[in-house]
Short mmCIF file of C-alpha atoms and ligand atoms in Angstrom, two decimals:
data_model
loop_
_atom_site.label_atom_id
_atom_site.label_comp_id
_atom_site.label_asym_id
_atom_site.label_seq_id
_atom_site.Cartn_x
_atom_site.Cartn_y
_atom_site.Cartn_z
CA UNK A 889 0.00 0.00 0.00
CA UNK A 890 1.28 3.67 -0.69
CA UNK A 891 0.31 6.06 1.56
CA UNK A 892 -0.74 8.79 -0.59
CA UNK A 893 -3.47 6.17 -1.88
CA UNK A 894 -3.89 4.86 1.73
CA UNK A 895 -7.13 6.02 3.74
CA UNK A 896 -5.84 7.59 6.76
CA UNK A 897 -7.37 10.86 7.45
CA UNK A 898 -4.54 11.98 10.09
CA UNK A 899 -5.87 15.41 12.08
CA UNK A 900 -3.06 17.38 13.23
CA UNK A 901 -3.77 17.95 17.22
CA UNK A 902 -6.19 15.90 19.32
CA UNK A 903 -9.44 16.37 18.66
CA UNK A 904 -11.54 18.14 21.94
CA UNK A 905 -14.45 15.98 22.26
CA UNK A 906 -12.37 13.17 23.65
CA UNK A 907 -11.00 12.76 26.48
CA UNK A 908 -9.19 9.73 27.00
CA UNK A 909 -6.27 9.05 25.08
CA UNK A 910 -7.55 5.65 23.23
CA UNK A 911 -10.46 7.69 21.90
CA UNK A 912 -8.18 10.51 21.08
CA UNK A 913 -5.72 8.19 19.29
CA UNK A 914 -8.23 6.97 17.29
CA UNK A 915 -10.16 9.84 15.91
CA UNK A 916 -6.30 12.10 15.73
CA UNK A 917 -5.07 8.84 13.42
CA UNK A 918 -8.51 8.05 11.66
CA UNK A 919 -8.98 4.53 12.79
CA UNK A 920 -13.00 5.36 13.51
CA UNK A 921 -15.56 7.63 12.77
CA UNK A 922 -18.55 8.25 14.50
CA UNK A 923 -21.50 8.01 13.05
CA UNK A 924 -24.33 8.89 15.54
CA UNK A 925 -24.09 8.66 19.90
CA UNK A 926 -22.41 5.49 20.63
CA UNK A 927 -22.04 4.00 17.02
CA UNK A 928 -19.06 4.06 14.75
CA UNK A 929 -17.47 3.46 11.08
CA UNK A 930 -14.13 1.74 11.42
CA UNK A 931 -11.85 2.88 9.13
CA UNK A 932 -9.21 0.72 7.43
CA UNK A 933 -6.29 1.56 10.10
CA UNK A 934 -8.67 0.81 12.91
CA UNK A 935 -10.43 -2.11 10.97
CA UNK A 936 -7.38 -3.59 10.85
CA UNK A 937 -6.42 -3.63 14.18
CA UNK A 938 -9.50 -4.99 15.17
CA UNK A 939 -9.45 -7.61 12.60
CA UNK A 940 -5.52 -9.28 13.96
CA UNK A 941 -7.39 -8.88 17.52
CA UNK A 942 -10.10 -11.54 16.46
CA UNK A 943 -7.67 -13.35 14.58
CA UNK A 944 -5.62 -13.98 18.01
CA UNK A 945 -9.13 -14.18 20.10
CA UNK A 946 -10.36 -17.16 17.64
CA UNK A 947 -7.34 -18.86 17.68
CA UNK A 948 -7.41 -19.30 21.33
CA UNK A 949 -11.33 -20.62 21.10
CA UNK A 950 -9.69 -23.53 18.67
CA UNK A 951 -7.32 -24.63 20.78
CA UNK A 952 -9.43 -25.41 23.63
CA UNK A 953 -11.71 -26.83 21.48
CA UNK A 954 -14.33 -24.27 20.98
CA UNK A 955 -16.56 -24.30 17.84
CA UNK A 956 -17.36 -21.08 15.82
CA UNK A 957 -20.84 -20.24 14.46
CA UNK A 958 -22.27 -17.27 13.44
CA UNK A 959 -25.70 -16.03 15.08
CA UNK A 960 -27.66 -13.27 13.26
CA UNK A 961 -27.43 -9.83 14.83
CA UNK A 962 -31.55 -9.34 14.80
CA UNK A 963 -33.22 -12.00 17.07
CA UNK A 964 -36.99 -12.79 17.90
CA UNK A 965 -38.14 -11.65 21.26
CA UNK A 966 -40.30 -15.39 21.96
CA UNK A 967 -36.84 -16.92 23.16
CA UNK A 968 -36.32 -14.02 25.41
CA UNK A 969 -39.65 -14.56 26.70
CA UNK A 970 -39.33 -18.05 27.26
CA UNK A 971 -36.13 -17.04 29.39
CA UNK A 972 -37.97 -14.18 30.87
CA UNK A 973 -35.55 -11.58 30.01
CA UNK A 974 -37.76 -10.01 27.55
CA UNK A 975 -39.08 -7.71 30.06
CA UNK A 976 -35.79 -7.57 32.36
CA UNK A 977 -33.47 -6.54 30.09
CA UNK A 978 -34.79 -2.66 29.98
CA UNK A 979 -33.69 -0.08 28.02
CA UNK A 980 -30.42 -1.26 27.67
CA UNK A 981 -32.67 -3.75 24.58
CA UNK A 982 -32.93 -2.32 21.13
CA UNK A 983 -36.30 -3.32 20.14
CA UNK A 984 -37.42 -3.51 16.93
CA UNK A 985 -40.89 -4.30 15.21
CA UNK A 986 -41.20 -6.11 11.66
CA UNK A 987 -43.51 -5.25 8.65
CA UNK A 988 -45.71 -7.79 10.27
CA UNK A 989 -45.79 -6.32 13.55
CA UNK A 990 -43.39 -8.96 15.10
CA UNK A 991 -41.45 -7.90 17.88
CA UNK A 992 -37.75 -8.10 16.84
CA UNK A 993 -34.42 -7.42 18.83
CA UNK A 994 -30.85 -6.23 18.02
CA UNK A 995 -28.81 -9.01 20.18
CA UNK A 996 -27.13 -7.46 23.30
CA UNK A 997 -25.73 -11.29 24.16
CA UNK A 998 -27.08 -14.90 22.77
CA UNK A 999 -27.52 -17.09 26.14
CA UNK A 1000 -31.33 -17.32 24.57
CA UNK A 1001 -30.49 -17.86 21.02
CA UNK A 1002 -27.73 -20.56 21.33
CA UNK A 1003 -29.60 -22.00 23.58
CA UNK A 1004 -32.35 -22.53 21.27
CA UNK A 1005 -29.72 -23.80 19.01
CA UNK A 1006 -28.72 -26.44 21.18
CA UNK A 1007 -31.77 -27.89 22.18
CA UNK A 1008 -32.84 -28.39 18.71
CA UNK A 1009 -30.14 -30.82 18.12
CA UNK A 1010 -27.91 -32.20 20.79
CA UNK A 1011 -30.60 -34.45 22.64
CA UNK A 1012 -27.49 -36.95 24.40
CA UNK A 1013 -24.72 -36.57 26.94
CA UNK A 1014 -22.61 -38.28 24.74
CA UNK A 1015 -22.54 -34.91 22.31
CA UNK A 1016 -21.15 -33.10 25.24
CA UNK A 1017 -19.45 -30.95 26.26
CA UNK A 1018 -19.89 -28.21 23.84
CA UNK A 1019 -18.09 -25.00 23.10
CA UNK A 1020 -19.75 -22.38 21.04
CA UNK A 1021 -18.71 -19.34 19.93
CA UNK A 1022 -19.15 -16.75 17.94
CA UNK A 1023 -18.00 -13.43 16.83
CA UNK A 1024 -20.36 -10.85 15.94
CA UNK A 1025 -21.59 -7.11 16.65
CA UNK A 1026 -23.89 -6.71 19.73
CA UNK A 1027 -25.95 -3.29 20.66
CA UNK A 1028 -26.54 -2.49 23.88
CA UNK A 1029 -28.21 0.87 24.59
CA UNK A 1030 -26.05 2.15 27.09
CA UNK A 1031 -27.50 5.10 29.23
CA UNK A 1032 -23.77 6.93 29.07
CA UNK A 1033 -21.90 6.34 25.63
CA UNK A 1034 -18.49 7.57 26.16
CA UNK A 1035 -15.03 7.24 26.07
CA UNK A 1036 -15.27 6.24 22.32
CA UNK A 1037 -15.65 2.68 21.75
CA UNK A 1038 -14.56 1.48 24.82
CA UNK A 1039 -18.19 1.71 25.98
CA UNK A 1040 -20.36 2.43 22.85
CA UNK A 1041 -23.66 1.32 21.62
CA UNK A 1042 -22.56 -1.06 18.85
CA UNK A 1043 -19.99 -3.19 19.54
CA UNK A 1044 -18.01 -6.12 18.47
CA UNK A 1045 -17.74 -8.99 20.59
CA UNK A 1046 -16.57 -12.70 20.99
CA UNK A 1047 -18.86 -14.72 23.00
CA UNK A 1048 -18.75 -18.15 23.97
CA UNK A 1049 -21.31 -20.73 25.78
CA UNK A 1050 -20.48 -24.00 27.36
CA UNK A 1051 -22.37 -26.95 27.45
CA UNK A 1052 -22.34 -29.54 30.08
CA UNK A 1053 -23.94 -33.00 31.96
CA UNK A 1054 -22.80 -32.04 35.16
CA UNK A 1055 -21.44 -28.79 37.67
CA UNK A 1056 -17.98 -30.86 37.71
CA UNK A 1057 -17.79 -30.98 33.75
CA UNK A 1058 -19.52 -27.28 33.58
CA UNK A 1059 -16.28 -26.42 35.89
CA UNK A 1060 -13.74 -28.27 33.56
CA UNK A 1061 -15.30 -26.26 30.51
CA UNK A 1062 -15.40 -23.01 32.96
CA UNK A 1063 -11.57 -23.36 33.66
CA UNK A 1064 -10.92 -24.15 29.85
CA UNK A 1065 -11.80 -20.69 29.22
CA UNK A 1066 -10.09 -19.19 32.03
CA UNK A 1067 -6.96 -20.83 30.74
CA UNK A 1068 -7.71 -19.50 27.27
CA UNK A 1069 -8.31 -15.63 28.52
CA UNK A 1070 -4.83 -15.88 30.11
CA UNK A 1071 -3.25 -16.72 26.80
CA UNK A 1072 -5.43 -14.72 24.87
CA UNK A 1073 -4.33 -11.27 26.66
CA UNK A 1074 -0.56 -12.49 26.64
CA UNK A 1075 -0.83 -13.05 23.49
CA UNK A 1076 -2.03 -9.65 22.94
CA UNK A 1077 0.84 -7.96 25.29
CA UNK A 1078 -1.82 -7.65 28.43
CA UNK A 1079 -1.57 -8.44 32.01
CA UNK A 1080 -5.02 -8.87 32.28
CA UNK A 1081 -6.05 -10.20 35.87
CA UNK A 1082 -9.09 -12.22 36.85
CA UNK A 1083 -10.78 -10.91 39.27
CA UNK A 1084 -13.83 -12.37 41.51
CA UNK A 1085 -17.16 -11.14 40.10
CA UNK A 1086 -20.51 -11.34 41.39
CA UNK A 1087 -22.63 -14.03 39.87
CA UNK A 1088 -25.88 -12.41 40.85
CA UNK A 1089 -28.98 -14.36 41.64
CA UNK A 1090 -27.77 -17.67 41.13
CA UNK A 1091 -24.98 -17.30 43.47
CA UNK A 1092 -21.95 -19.48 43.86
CA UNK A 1093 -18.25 -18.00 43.12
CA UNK A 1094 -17.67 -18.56 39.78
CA UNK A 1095 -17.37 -15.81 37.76
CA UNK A 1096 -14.27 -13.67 36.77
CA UNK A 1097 -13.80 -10.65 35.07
CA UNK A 1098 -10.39 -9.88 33.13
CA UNK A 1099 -9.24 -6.68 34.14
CA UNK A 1100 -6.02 -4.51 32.78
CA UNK A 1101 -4.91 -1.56 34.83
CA UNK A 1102 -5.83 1.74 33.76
CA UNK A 1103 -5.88 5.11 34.83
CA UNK A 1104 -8.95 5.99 32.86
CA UNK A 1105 -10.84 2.35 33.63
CA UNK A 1106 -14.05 2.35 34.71
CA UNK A 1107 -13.92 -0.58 37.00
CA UNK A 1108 -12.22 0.25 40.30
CA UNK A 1109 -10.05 -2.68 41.47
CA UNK A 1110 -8.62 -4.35 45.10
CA UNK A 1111 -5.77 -6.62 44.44
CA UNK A 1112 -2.85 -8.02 46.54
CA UNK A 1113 -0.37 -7.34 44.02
CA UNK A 1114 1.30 -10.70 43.95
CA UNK A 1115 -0.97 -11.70 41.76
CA UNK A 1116 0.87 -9.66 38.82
CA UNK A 1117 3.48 -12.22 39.33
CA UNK A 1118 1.74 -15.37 37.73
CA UNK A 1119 1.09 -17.07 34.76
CA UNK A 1120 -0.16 -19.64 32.53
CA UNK A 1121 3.01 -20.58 31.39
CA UNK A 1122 3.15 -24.22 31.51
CA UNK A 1123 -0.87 -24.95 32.29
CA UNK A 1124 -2.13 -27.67 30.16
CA UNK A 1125 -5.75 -28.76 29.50
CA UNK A 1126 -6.27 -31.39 31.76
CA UNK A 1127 -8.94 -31.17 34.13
CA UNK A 1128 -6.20 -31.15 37.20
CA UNK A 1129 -3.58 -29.00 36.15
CA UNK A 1130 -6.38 -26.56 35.05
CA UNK A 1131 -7.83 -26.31 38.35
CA UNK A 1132 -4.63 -26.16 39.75
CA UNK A 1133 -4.15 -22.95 37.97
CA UNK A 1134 -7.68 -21.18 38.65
CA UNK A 1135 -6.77 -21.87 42.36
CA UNK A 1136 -3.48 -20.51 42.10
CA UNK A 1137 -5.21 -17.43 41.05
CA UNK A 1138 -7.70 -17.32 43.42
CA UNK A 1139 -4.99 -17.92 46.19
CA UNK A 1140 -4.72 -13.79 46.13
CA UNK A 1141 -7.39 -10.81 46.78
CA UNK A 1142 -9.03 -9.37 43.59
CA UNK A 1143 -12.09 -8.08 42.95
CA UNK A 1144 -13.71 -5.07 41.62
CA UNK A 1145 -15.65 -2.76 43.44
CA UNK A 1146 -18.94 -4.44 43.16
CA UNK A 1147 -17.61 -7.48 45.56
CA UNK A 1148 -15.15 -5.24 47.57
CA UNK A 1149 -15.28 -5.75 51.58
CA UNK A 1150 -12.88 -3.42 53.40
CA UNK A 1151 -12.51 -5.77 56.32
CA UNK A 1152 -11.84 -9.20 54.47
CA UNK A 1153 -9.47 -7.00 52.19
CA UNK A 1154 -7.62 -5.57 55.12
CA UNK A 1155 -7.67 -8.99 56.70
CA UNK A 1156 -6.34 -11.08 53.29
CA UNK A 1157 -3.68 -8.43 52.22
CA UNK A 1158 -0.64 -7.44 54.14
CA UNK A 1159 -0.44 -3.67 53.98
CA UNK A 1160 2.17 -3.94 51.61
CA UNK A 1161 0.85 -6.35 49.22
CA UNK A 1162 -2.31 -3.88 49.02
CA UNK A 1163 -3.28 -2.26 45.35
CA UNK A 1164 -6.27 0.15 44.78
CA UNK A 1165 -6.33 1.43 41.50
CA UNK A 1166 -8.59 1.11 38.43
CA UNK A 1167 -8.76 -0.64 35.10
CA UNK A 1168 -10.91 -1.90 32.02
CA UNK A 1169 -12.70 -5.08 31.72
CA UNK A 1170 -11.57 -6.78 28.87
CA UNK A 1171 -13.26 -9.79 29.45
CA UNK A 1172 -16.05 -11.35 31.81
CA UNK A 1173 -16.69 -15.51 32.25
CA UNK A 1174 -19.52 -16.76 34.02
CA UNK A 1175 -21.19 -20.02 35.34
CA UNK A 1176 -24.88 -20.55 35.78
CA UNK A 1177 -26.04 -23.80 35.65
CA UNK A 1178 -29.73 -24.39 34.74
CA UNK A 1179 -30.57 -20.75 34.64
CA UNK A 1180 -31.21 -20.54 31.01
CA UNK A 1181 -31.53 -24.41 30.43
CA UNK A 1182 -34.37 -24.83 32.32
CA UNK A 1183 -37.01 -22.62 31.47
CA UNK A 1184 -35.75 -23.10 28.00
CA UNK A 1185 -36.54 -26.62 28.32
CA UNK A 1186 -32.69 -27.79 27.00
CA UNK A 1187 -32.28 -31.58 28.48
CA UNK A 1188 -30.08 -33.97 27.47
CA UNK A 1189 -30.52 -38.22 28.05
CA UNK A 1190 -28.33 -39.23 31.04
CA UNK A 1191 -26.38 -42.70 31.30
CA UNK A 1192 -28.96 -44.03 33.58
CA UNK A 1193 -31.96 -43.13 31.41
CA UNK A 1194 -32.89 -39.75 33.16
CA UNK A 1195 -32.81 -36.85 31.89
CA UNK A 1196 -31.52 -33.34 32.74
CA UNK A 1197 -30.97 -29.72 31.97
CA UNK A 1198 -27.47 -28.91 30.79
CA UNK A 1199 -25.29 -27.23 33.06
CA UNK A 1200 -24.09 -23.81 30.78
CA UNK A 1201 -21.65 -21.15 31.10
CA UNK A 1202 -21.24 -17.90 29.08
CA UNK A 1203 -17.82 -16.58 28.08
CA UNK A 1204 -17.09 -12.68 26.26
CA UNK A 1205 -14.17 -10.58 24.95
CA UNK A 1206 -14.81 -7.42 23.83
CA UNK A 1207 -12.92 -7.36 20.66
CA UNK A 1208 -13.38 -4.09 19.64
CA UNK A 1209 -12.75 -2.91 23.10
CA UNK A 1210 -9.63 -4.39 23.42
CA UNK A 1211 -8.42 -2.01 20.30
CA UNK A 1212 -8.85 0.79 22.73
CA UNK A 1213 -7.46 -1.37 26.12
CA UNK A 1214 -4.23 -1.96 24.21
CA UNK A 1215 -4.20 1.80 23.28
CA UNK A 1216 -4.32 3.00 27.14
CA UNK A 1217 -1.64 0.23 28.49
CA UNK A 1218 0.98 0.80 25.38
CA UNK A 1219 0.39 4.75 23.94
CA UNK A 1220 2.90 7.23 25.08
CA UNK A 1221 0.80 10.34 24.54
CA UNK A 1222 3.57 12.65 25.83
CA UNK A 1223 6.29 11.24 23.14
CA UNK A 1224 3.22 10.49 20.90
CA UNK A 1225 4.38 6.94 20.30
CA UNK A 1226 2.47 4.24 19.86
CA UNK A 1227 3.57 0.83 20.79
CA UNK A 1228 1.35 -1.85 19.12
CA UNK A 1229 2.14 -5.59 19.75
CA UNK A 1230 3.76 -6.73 16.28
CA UNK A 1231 1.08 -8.64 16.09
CA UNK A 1232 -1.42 -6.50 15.95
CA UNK A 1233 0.15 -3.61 14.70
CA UNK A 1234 -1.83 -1.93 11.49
CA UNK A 1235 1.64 -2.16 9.56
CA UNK A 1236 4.26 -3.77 10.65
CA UNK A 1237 6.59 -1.88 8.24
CA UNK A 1238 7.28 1.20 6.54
CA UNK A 1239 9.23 1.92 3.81
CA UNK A 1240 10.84 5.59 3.45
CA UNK A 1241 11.95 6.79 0.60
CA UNK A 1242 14.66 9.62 0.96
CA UNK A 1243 15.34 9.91 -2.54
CA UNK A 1244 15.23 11.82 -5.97
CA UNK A 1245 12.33 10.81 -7.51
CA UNK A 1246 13.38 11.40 -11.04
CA UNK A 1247 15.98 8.54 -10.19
CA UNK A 1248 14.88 5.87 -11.98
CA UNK A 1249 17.11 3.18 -10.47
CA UNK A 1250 16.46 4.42 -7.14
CA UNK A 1251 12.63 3.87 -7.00
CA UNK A 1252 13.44 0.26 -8.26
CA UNK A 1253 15.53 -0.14 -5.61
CA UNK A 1254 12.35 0.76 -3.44
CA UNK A 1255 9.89 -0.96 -5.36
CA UNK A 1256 11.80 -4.42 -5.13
CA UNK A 1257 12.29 -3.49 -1.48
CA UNK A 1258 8.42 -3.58 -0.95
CA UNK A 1259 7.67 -6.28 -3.42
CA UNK A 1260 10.40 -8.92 -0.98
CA UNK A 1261 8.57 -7.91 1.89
CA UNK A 1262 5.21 -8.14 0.60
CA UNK A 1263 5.80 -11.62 -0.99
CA UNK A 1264 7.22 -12.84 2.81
CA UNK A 1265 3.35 -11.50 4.45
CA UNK A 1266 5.16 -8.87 5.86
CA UNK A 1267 2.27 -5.83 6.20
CA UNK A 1268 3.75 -2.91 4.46
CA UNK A 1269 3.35 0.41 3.74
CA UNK A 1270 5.34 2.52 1.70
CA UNK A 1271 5.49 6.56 2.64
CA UNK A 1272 5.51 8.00 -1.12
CA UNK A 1273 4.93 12.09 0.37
CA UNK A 1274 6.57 14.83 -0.03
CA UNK A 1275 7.49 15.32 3.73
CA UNK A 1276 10.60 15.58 5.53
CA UNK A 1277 11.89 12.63 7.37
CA UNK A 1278 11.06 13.73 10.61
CA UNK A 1279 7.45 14.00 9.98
CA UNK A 1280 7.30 11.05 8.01
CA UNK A 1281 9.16 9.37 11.33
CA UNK A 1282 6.40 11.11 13.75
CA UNK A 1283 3.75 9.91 11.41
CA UNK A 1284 4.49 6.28 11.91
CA UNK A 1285 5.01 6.74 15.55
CA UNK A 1286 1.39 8.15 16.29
CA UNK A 1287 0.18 5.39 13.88
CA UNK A 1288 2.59 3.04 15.22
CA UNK A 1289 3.64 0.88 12.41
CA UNK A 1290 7.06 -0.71 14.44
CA UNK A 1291 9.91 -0.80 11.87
CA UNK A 1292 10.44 1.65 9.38
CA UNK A 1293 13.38 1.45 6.75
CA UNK A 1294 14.74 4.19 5.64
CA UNK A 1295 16.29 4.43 1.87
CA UNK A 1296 18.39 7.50 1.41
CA UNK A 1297 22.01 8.78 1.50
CA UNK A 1298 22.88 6.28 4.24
CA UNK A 1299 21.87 3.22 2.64
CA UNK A 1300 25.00 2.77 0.62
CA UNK A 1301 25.47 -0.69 -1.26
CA UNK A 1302 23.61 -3.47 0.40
CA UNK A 1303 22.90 -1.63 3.26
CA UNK A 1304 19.48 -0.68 4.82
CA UNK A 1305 18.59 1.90 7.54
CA UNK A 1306 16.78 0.16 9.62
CA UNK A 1307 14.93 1.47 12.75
CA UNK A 1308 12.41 0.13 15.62
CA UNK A 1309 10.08 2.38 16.81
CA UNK A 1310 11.59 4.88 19.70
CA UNK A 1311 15.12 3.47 19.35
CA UNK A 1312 17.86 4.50 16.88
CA UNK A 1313 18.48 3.51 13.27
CA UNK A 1314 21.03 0.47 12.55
CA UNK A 1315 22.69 -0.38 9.07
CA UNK A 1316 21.76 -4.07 8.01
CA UNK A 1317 21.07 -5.92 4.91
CA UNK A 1318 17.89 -6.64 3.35
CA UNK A 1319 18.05 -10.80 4.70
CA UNK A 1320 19.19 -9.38 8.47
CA UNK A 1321 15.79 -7.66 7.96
CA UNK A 1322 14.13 -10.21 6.90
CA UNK A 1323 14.92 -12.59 9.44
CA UNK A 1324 14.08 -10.32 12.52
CA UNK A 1325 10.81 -9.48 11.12
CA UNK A 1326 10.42 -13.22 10.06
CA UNK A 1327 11.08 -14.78 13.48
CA UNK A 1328 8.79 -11.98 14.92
CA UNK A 1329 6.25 -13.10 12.61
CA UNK A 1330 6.29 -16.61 13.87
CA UNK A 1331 6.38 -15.68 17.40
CA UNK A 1332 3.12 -14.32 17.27
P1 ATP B 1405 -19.40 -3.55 31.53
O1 ATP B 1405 -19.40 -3.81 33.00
O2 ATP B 1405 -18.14 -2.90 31.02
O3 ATP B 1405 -20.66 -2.89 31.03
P2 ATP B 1405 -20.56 -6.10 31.01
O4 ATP B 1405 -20.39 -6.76 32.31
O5 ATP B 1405 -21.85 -5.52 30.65
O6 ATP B 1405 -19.41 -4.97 30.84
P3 ATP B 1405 -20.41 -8.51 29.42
O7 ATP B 1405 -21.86 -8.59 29.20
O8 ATP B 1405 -19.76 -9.50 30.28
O9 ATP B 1405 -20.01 -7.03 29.86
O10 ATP B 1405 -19.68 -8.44 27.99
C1 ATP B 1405 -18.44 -9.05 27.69
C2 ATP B 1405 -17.41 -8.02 27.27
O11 ATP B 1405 -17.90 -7.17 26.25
C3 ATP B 1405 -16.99 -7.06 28.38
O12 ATP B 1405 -15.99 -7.64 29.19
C4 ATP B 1405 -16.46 -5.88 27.60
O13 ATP B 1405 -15.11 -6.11 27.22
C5 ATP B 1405 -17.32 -5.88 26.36
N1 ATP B 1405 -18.37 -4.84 26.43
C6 ATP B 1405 -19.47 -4.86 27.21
N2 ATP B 1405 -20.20 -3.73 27.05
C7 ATP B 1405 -19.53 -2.97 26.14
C8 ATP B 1405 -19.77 -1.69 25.53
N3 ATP B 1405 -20.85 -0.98 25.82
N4 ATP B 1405 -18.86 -1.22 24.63
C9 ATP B 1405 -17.76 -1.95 24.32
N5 ATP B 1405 -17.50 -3.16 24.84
C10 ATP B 1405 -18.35 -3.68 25.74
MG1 MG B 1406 -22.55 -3.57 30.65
#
């Protein structure tokens, strides 16, 4: 891609309606646009972006065995009736009526619909467990739209439902996902922790939301902080070893403010140990047992003959969110630098051409350049302006495309300028290039 044929509509300062620096990022580089309250157009930078997320985010569903579907956005109320959440829900529930007066909804979650999905079909415990997922756009009509689309009105989000014959299995499936959120975040550059969430009505402790520490979060968090110290390095899916590691987790204080207690938190946590800050949820799993199954009427033959409603769980990622989460942990909005994970990074190389234009063999030289990198999957861009070097270096910095090279008076003979984002320029050949961005590739 050049960039003079690119669409990135760059503004020159922040713009003043936002007000945290994700949301500013985003509208100063053009990955969005909004479109009304709460709603908005991703542009190809942010698009992008959001697309490498998912990519990541659906790997991790395969490898614990999750299946993807692909529920429709508009769903009929009757399910939600049968569940009774018809009338619950409230205003957060886009409702919607049909030419032939049919009362219609734009999906804020699926519990009801893949649900109704399951029952249709799976009629034995010997089809389970099941993992569902899907990826899809949600609505939600959220009384206070702000802060971009960290919490909009349309959003994009990767849900997931589990599928069970008994609490014990519905546990195994539970800490599947748990296992799966770890990696996921890693994978993305997070340290997102789980923290102890309410389960509501149905009670029990199972529930955890994934939280990454932010200044501008809107979940205010209690941790002992030696729980920044683990990991999931090592944890394999075996019903032991993953129960092993939710407990390891839950060894340590976290919650958010909705479960806080000052007394069991000043009991649990040494003084020291003690961490009160704030941060985004980036993730939420949850385990309910019949609470959808049952008035649903989704039973499955057990070994003895009996039947019984499957035990379920519910999984999300907010996939579009996340676009903004890794904004807030990696943007340097002093220095104006933004630090993408290579893996997720809209570009993961620029080309900069510091050179006459009317010389022929030069701009071979830089066409070739691209063409290698392009044919090796490497995402590149190359910066065909008129501008000086330093903006051209700025510009890639707010955007944050990682390694730039730079073809100009310094790249004598086989030699390449080649820089990393924030660091200084080094002279190396076109296959040392291609090897550092190669191995990075296949890290991720
Ligand atoms: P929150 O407390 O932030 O409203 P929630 O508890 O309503 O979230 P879930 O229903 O568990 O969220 O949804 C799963 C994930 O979807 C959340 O962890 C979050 O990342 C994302 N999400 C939820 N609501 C929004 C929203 N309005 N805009 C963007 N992402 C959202
Ligand atoms: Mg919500």
């Amino acid at each position: 891609m050049y960039i003079s044929k690119a669409f990135i509509p760059i503004l020159k300062n922040n713009p003043s309606e936002a007000k945290i620096k994700s949301h500013q990022l985003m509208l100063r580089v053009g990955m969005i646009k909004q479109s009304s309250a709460g709603i908005y157009s991703w542009l190809p930078l942010g698009f992008k972006v959001m697309k490498k997320i998912e990519k990541i985010v659906r790997e991790e569903q395969n490898k614990i065995g999750a299946q993807e579907i692909l529920m429709p956005t508009i769903q009929s109320s009757e399910i939600w009736k049968e569940s009774g959440r018809y009338d619950d829900y409230g205003d957060e529930m886009l409702r919607i009526k049909d030419r032939q007066n049919r009362e219609m909804l734009y999906g804020p979650t699926n519990e009801e619909l893949v649900t109704d999905i399951f029952r249709s079909s799976i009629k034995s415990y010997k089809s389970l467990p099941q993992l569902l997922y899907h990826i899809q756009w949600k609505f939600r009509d959220e009384v206070r739209p702000r802060f971009g689309i960290m919490r909009c009105r349309e959003f994009y989000m990767k849900d997931a439902y589990s599928f069970d014959v008994s609490d014990e299995d519905a546990v195994y499936s539970y800490n599947k996902f748990f296992l799966s959120y770890l990696k996921t975040f890693k994978r993305l550059d997070l340290t997102a922790i789980p923290m102890a969430a309410d389960t509501g009505p149905i009670g029990g402790n199972l529930s955890h939301e994934f939280v990454i520490l932010a200044e501008t979060g809107e979940s205010k968090i209690f941790t002992d902080k030696r729980i920044f110290d683990l990991d999931s390095a090592g944890s394999v899916i075996d019903r032991k070893s993953l129960e092993d590691l939710r407990k390891k987790y839950e060894q340590f204080y976290s919650v958010t403010d909705e479960k806080f207690n000052k007394e069991e938190f000043e009991k649990e946590v040494l003084e020291e140990n003690r961490l009160i800050t704030k941060g985004i949820e980036v993730g939420h799993i949850f385990y309910f047992g019949d609470k959808y199954s049952k008035p649903l009427n989704a039973a499955v033959d057990l070994p003895g003959g009996k039947k019984d409603f499957v035990k379920m769980g519910s999984y999300g990622i907010g996939v579009s969110r996340l676009v903004g989460a890794i904004i807030e942990a990696k943007y340097d909005d002093k220095e104006e630098i933004m630090k993408w994970p290579f893996s997720v990074a809209p570009y993961e190389l620029a080309i900069i051409p510091m050179i006459n234009k009317n010389e022929t063999s030069a701009l071979d030289k830089v066409t070739n350049i691209f063409k290698h990198f392009e044919s090796i999957n490497i995402d590149t861009i190359i910066d065909d302006t008129d501008e000086n070097l330093s903006s051209k270096i700025k510009k890639f910095n707010l955007i944050g495309v990682p390694y730039q090279i730079i073809i100009g008076k310094k790249s004598e003979g086989d030699l390449l300028e080649f820089k990393e984002t924030g660091k200084d320029p080094q002279n190396l050949t076109i296959d040392q290039i291609t090897k550092i961005l190669t191995e990075l590739k296949a890290k991720n």
